[in-house]
PDB file of C-alpha atoms in Angstrom:
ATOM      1  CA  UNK A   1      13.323 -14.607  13.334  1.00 95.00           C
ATOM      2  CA  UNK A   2      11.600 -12.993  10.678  1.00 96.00           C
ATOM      3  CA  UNK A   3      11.444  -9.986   8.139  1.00 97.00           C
ATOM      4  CA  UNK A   4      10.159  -8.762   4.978  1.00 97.00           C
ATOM      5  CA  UNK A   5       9.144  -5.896   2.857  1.00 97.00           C
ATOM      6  CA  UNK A   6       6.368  -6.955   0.900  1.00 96.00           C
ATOM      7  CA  UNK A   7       4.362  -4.297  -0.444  1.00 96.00           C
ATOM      8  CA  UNK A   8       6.369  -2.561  -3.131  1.00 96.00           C
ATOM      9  CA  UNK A   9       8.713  -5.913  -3.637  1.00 96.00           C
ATOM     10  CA  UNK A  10       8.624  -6.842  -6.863  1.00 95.00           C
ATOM     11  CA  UNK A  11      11.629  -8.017  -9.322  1.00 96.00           C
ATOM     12  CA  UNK A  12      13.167  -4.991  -9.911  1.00 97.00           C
ATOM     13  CA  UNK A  13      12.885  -3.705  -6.612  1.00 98.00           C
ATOM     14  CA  UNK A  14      13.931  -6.688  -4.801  1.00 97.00           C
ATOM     15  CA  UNK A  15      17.731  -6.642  -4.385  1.00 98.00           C
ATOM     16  CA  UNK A  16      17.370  -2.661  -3.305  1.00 98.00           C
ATOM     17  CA  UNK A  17      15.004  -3.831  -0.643  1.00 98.00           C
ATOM     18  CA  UNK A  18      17.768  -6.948   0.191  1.00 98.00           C
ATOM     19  CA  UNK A  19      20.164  -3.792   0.399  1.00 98.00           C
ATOM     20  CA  UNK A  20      18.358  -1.940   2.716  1.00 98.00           C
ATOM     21  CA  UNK A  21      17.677  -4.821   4.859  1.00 98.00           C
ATOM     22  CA  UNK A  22      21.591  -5.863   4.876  1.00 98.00           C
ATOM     23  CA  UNK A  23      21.841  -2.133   6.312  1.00 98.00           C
ATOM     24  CA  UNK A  24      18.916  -2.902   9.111  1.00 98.00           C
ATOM     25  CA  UNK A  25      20.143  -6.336   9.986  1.00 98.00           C
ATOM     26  CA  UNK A  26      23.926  -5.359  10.369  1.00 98.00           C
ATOM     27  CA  UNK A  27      22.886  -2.054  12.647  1.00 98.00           C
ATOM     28  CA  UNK A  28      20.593  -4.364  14.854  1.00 98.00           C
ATOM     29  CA  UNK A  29      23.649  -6.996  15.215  1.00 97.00           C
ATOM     30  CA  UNK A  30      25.673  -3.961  16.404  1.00 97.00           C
ATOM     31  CA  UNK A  31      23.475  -3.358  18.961  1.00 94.00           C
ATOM     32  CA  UNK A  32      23.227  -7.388  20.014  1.00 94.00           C
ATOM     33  CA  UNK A  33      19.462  -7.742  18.785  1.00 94.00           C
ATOM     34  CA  UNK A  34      19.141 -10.697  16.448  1.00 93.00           C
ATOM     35  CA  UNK A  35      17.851 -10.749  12.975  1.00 97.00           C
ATOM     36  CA  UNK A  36      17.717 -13.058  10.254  1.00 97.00           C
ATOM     37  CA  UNK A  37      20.480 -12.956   7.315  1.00 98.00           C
ATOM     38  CA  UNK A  38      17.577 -12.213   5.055  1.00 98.00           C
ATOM     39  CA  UNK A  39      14.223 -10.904   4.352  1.00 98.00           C
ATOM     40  CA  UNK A  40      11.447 -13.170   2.974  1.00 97.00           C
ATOM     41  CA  UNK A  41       9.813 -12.269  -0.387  1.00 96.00           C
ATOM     42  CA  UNK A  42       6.797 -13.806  -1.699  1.00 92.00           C
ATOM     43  CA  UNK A  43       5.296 -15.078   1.487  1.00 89.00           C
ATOM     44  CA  UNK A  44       2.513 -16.903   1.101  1.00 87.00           C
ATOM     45  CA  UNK A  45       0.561 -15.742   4.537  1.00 91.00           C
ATOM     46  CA  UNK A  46       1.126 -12.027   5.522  1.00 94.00           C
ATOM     47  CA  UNK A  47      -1.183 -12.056   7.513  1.00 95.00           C
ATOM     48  CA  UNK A  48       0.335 -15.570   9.703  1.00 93.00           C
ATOM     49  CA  UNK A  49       3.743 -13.362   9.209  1.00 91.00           C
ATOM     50  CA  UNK A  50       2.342  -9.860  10.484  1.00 97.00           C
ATOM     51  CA  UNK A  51       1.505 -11.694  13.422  1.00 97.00           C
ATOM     52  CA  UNK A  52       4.481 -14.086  13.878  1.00 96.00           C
ATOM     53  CA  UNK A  53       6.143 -13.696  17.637  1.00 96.00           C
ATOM     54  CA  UNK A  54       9.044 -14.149  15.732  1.00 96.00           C
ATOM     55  CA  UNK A  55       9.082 -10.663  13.077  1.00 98.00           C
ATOM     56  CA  UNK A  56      11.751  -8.583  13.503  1.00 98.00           C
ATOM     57  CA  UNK A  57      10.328  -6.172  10.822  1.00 98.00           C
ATOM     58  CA  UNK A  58       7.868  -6.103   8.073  1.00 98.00           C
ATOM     59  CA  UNK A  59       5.319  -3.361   6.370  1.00 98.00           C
ATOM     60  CA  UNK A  60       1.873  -3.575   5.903  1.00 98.00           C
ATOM     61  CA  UNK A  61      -1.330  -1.690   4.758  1.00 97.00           C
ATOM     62  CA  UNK A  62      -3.267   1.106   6.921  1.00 98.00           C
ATOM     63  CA  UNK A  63      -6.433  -0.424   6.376  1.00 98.00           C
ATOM     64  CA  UNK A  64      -4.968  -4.125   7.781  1.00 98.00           C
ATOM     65  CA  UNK A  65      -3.418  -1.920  10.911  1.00 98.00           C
ATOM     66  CA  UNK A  66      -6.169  -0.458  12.269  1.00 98.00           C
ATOM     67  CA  UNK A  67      -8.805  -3.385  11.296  1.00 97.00           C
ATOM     68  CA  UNK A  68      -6.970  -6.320  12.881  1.00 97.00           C
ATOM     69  CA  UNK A  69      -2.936  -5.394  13.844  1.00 98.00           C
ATOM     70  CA  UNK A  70      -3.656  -2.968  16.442  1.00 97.00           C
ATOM     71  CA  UNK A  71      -2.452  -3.942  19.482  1.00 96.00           C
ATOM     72  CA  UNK A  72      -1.305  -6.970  18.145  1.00 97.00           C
ATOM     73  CA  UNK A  73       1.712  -5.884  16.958  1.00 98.00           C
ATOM     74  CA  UNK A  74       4.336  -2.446  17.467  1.00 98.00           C
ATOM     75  CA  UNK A  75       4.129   0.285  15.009  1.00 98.00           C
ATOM     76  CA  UNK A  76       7.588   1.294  14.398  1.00 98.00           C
ATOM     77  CA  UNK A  77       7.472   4.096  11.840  1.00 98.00           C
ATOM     78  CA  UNK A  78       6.099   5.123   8.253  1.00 98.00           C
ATOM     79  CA  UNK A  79       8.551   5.009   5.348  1.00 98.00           C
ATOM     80  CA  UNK A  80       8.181   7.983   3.555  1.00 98.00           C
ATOM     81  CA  UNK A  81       8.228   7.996  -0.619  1.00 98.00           C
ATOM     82  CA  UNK A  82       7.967  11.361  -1.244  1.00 97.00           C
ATOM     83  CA  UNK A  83       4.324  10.906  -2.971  1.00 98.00           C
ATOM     84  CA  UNK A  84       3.521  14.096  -4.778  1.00 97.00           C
ATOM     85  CA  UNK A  85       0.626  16.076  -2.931  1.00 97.00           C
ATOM     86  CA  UNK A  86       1.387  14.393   0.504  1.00 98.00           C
ATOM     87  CA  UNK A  87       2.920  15.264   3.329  1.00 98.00           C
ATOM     88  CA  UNK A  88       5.987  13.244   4.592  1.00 98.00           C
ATOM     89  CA  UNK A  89       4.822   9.211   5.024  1.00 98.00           C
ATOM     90  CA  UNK A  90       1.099   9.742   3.563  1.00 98.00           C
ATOM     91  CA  UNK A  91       0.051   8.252   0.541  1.00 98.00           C
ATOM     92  CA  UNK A  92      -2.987   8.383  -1.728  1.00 98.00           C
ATOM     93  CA  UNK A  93      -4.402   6.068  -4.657  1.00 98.00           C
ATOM     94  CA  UNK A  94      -4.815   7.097  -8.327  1.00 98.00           C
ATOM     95  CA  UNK A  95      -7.694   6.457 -10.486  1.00 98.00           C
ATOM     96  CA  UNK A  96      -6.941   4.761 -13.527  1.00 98.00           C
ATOM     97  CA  UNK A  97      -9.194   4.062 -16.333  1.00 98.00           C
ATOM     98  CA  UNK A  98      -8.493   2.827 -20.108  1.00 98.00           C
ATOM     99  CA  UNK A  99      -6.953   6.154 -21.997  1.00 98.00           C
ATOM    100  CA  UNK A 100      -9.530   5.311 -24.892  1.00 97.00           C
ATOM    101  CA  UNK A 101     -12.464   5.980 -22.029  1.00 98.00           C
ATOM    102  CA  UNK A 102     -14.470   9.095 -23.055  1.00 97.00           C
ATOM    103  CA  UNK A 103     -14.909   9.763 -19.254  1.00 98.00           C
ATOM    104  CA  UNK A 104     -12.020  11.624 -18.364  1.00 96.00           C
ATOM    105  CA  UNK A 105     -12.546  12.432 -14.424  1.00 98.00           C
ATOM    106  CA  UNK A 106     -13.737  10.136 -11.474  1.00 98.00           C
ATOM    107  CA  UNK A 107     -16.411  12.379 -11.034  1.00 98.00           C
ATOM    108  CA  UNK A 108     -18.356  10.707 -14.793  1.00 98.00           C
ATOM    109  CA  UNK A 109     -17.997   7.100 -12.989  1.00 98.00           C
ATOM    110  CA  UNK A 110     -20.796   7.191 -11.000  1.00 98.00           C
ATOM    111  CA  UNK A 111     -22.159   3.280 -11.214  1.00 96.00           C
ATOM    112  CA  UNK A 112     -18.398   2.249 -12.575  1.00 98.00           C
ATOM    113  CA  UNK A 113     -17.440  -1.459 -12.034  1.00 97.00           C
ATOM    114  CA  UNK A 114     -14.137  -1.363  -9.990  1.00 98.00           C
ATOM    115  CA  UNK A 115     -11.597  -3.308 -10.580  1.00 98.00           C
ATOM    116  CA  UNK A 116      -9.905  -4.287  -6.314  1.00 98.00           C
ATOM    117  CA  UNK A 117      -6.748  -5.646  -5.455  1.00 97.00           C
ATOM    118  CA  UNK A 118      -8.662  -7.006  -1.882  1.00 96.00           C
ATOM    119  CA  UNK A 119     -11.349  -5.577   0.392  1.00 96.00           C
ATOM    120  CA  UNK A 120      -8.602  -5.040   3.043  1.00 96.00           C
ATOM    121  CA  UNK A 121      -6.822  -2.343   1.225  1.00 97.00           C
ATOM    122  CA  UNK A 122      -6.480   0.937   1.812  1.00 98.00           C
ATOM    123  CA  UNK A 123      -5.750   2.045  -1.453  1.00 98.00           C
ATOM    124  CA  UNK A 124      -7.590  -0.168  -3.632  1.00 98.00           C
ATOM    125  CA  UNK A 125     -10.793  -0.265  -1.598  1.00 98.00           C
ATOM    126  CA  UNK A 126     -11.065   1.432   1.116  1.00 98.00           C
ATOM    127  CA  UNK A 127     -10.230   5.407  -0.145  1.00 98.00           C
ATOM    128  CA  UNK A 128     -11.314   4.905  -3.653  1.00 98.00           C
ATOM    129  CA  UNK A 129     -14.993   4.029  -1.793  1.00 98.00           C
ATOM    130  CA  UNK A 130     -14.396   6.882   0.800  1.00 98.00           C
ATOM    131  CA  UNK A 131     -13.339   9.343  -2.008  1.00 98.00           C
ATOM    132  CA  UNK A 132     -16.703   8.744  -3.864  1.00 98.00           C
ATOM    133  CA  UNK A 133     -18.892   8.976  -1.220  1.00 96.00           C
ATOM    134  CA  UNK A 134     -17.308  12.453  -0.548  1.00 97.00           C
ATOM    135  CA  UNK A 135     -17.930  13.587  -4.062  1.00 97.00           C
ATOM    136  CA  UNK A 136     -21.624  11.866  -4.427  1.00 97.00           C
ATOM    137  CA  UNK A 137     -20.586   8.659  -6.830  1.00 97.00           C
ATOM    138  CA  UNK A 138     -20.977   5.001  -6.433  1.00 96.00           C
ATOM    139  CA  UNK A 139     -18.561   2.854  -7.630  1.00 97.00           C
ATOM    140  CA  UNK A 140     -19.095  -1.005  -7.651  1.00 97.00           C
ATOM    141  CA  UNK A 141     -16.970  -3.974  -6.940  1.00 97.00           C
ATOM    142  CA  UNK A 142     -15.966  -5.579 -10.130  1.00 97.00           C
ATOM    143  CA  UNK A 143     -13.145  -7.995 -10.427  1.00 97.00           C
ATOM    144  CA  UNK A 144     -11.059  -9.164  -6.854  1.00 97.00           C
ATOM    145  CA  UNK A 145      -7.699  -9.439  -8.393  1.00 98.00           C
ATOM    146  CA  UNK A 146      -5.336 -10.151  -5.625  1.00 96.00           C
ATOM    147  CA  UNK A 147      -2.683  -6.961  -6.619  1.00 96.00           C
ATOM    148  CA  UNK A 148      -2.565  -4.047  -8.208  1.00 97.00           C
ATOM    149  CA  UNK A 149      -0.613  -4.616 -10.999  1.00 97.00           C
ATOM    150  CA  UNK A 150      -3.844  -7.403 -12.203  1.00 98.00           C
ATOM    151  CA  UNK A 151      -6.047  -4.482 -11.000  1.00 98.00           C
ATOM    152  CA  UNK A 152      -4.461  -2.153 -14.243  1.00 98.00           C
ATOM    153  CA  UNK A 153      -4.689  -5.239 -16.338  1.00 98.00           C
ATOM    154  CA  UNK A 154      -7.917  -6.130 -15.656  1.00 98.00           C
ATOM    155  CA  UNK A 155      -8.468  -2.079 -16.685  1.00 98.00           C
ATOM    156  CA  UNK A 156      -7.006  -2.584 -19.600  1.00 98.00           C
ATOM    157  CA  UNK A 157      -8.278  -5.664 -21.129  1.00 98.00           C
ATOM    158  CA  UNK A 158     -11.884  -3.982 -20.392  1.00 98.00           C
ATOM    159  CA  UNK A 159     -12.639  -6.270 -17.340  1.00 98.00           C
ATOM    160  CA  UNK A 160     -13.422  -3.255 -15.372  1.00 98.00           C
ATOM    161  CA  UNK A 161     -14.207   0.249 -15.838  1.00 98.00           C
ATOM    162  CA  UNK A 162     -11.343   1.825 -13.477  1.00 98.00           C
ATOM    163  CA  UNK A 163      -9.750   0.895 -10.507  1.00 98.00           C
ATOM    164  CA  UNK A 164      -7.318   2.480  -7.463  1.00 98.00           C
ATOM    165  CA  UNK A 165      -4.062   1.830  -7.098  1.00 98.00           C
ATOM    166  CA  UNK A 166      -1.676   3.040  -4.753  1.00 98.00           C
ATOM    167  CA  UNK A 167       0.667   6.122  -5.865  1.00 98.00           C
ATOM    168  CA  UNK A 168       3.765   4.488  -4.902  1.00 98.00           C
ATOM    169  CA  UNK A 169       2.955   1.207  -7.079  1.00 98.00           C
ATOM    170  CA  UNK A 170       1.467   3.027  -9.729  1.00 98.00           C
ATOM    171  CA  UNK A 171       4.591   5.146  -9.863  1.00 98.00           C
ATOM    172  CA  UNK A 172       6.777   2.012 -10.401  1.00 98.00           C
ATOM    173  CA  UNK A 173       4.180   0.473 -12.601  1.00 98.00           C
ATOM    174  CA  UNK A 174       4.499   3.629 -14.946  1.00 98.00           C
ATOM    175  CA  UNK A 175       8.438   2.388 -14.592  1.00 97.00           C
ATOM    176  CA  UNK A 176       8.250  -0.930 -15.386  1.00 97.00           C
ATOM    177  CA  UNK A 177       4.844  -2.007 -16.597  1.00 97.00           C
ATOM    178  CA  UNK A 178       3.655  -0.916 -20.397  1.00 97.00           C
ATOM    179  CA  UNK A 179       0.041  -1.881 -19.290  1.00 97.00           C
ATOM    180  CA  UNK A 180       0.447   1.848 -17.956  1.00 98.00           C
ATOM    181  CA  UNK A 181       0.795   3.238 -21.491  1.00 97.00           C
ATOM    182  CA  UNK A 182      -3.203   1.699 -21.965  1.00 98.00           C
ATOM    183  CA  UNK A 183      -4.096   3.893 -18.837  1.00 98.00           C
ATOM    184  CA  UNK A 184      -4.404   7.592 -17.716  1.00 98.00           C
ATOM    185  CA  UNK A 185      -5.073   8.585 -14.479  1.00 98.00           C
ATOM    186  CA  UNK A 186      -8.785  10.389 -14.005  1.00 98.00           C
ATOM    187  CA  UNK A 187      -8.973  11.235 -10.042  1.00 98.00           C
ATOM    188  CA  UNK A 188      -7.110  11.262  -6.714  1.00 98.00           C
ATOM    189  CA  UNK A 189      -7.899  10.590  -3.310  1.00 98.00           C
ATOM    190  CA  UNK A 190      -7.260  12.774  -0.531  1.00 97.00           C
ATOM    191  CA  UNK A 191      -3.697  11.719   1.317  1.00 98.00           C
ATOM    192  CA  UNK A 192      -3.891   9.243   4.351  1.00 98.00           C
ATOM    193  CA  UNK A 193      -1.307   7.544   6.293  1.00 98.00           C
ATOM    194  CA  UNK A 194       1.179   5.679   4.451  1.00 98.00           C
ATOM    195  CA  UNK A 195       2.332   1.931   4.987  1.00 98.00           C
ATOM    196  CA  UNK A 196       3.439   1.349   8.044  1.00 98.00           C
ATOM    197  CA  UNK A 197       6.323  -1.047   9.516  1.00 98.00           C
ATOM    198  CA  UNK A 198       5.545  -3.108  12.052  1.00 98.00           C
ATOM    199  CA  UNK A 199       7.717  -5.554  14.361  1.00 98.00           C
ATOM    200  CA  UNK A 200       6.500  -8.235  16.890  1.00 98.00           C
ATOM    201  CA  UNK A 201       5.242  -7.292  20.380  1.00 96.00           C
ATOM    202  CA  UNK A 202       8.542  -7.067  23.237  1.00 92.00           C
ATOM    203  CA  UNK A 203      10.992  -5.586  20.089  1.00 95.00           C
ATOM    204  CA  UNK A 204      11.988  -2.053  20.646  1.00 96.00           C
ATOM    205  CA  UNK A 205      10.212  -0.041  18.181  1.00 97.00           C
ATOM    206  CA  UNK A 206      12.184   3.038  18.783  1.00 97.00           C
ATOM    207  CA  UNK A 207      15.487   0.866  18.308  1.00 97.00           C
ATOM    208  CA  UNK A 208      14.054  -0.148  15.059  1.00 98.00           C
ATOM    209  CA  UNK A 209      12.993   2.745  14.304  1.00 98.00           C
ATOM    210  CA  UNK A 210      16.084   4.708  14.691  1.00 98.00           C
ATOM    211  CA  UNK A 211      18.126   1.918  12.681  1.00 98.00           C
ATOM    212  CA  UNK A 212      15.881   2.126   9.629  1.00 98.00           C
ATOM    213  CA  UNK A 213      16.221   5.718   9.266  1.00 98.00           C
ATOM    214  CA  UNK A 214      20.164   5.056   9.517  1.00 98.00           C
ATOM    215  CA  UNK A 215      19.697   2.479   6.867  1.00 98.00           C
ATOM    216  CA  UNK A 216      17.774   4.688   4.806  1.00 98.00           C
ATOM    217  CA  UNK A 217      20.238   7.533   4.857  1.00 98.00           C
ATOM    218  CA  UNK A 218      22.948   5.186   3.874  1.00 98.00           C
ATOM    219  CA  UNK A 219      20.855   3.691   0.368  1.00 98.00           C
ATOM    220  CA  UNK A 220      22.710   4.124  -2.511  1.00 97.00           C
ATOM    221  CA  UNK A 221      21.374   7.054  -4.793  1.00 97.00           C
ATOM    222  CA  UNK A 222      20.635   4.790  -7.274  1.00 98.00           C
ATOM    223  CA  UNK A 223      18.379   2.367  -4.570  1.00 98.00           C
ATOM    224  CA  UNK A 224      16.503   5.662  -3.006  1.00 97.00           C
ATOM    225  CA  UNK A 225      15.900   6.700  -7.170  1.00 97.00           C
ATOM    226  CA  UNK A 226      14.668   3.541  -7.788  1.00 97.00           C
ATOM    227  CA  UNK A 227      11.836   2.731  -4.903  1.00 97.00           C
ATOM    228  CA  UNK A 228      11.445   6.323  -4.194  1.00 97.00           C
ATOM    229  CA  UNK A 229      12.056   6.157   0.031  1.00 98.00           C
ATOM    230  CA  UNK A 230      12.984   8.681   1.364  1.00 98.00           C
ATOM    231  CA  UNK A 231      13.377   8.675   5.277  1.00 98.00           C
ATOM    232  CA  UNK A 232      11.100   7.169   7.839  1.00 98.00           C
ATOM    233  CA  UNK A 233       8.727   9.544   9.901  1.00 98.00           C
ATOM    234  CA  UNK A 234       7.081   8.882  12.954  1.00 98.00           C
ATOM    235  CA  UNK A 235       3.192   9.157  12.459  1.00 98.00           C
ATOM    236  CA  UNK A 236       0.672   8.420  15.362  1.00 98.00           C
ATOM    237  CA  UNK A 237      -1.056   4.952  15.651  1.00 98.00           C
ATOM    238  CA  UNK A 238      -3.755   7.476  16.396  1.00 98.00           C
ATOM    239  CA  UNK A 239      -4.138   8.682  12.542  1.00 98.00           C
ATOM    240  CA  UNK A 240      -4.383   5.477  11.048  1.00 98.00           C
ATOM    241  CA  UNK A 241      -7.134   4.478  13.198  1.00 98.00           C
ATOM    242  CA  UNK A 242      -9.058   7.806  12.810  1.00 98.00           C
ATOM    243  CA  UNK A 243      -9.368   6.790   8.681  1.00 98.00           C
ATOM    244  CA  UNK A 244     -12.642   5.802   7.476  1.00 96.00           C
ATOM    245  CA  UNK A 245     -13.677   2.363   6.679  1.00 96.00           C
ATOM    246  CA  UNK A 246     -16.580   1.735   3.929  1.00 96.00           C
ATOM    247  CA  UNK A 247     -18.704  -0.960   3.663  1.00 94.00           C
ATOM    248  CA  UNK A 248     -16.747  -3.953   2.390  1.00 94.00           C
ATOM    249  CA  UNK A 249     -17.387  -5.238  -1.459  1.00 94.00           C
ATOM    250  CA  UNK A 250     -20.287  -7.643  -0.713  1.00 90.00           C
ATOM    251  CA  UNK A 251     -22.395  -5.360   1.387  1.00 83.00           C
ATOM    252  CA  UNK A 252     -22.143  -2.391  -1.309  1.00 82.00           C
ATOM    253  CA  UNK A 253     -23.471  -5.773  -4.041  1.00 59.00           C
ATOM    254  CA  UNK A 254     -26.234  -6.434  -1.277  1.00 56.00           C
ATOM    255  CA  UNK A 255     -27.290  -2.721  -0.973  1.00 61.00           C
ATOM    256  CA  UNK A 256     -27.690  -2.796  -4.837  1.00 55.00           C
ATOM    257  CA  UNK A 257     -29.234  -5.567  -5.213  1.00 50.00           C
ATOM    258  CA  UNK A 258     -31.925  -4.466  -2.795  1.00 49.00           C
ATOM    259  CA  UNK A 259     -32.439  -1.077  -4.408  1.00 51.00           C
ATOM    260  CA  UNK A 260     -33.699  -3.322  -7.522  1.00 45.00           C
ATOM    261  CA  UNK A 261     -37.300  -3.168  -8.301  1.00 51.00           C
TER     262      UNK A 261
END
């Protein structure tokens, strides 16, 4: 058996997320379902773990969900992190360019080299592209840099003009991070669903579910301050499939390229 919480685990995070797991994994012996002592950090295949017979309980991205883990796997709930402008469990991505930039809302980016974590992402790709078609800008794939944390760097060392990074991250970034001090924030996109957790086909999602949110009300203060969760909510696999998906990075470089004389 399985588990992890991989998208906000990083070192400072990781023994509140060990915590909160400890909390899961003792409520889901109480009720005889098995679990593993511990959650996995760093895997090197989410994608061969998201889809693992074997997960009790992991969280992924929107934009992975409703591309390729629909009806692959059961949605068991959305953690919600109390993102400023959002309702409970939705999320949205922040704009970041250098703070020396004279352009000082998304809006002046139009033809901007983007710095991407992956074209699978919600935040980093998918709204960002999604936000500018909305307001009539392009912005172009620069840099793939595997995370968000290399997507500010990249920012910041000039290897790209902005890029999108996901409130919750950028949030602990601003915590932990001093790339962040570099950076201000020039644009947000509109709220979608947040990251969902997800368990294995034949687990009881609303056993899970119910257990989390009794883990999560019993996080230390200091835990809940420090990765920002709040409670988990219940959000419709129907909204995360209704969210828009652009053109990945490579078309958007072929469509340019074409438009050349």
């Amino acid at each position: 058996m399985i588990a992890s919480l991989p998208m906000y685990d990083r070192p400072e995070t990781a023994a509140a997320n060990d915590r909160l797991w400890a909390g899961i994994r003792d409520r889901l012996h109480a009720e005889g379902l098995p679990a593993p002592e511990a959650l996995i950090h760093g895997a090197p295949d989410l994608w061969a773990h998201w889809t693992s017979g074997d997960l009790v309980l992991s969280q992924t991205c929107g934009y992975p969900y409703r591309a390729v883990l629909h009806g692959r796997v059961a949605l068991v709930g959305t953690p919600d992190y109390a993102v400023e402008g959002c309702a409970p469990g939705y999320y949205r991505s922040v704009f970041v360019a250098r703070a020396d930039d004279p352009r000082d809302r998304i809006e002046l980016f139009d033809g901007a080299h983007m710095a991407y974590n992956e074209a699978m992402s919600q935040s980093g790709w998918a709204a960002p592209q999604t936000h500018a078609a909305q307001i009539g800008i392009r912005l172009l794939p620069g840099i793939r840099t595997e995370a968000h944390d290399q997507s500010a760097k990249a920012v910041a060392a000039g290897r790209a003009d902005l890029a999108s990074l996901d409130a919750v991250t950028w949030r602990l970034l601003q915590r932990f991070d001093a790339v962040t001090c570099t950076l201000r924030v020039v644009g947000l996109t509109e709220p979608t669903p947040g990251l969902p957790l997800i368990t294995a086909p034949g687990h009881d999602a609303d056993i899970l579910f119910d257990v989390v949110a009794e883990a999560i009300a019993d996080m230390p203060g200091t835990d809940r301050d420090l990765t920002g969760l709040r409670r988990i909510v219940r959000i419709p696999a129907a909204a995360y499939l209704a969210v828009r998906t652009p053109p990945p990075p490579d078309r958007i470089v072929q469509e340019t390229c074409s438009s050349v004389p």
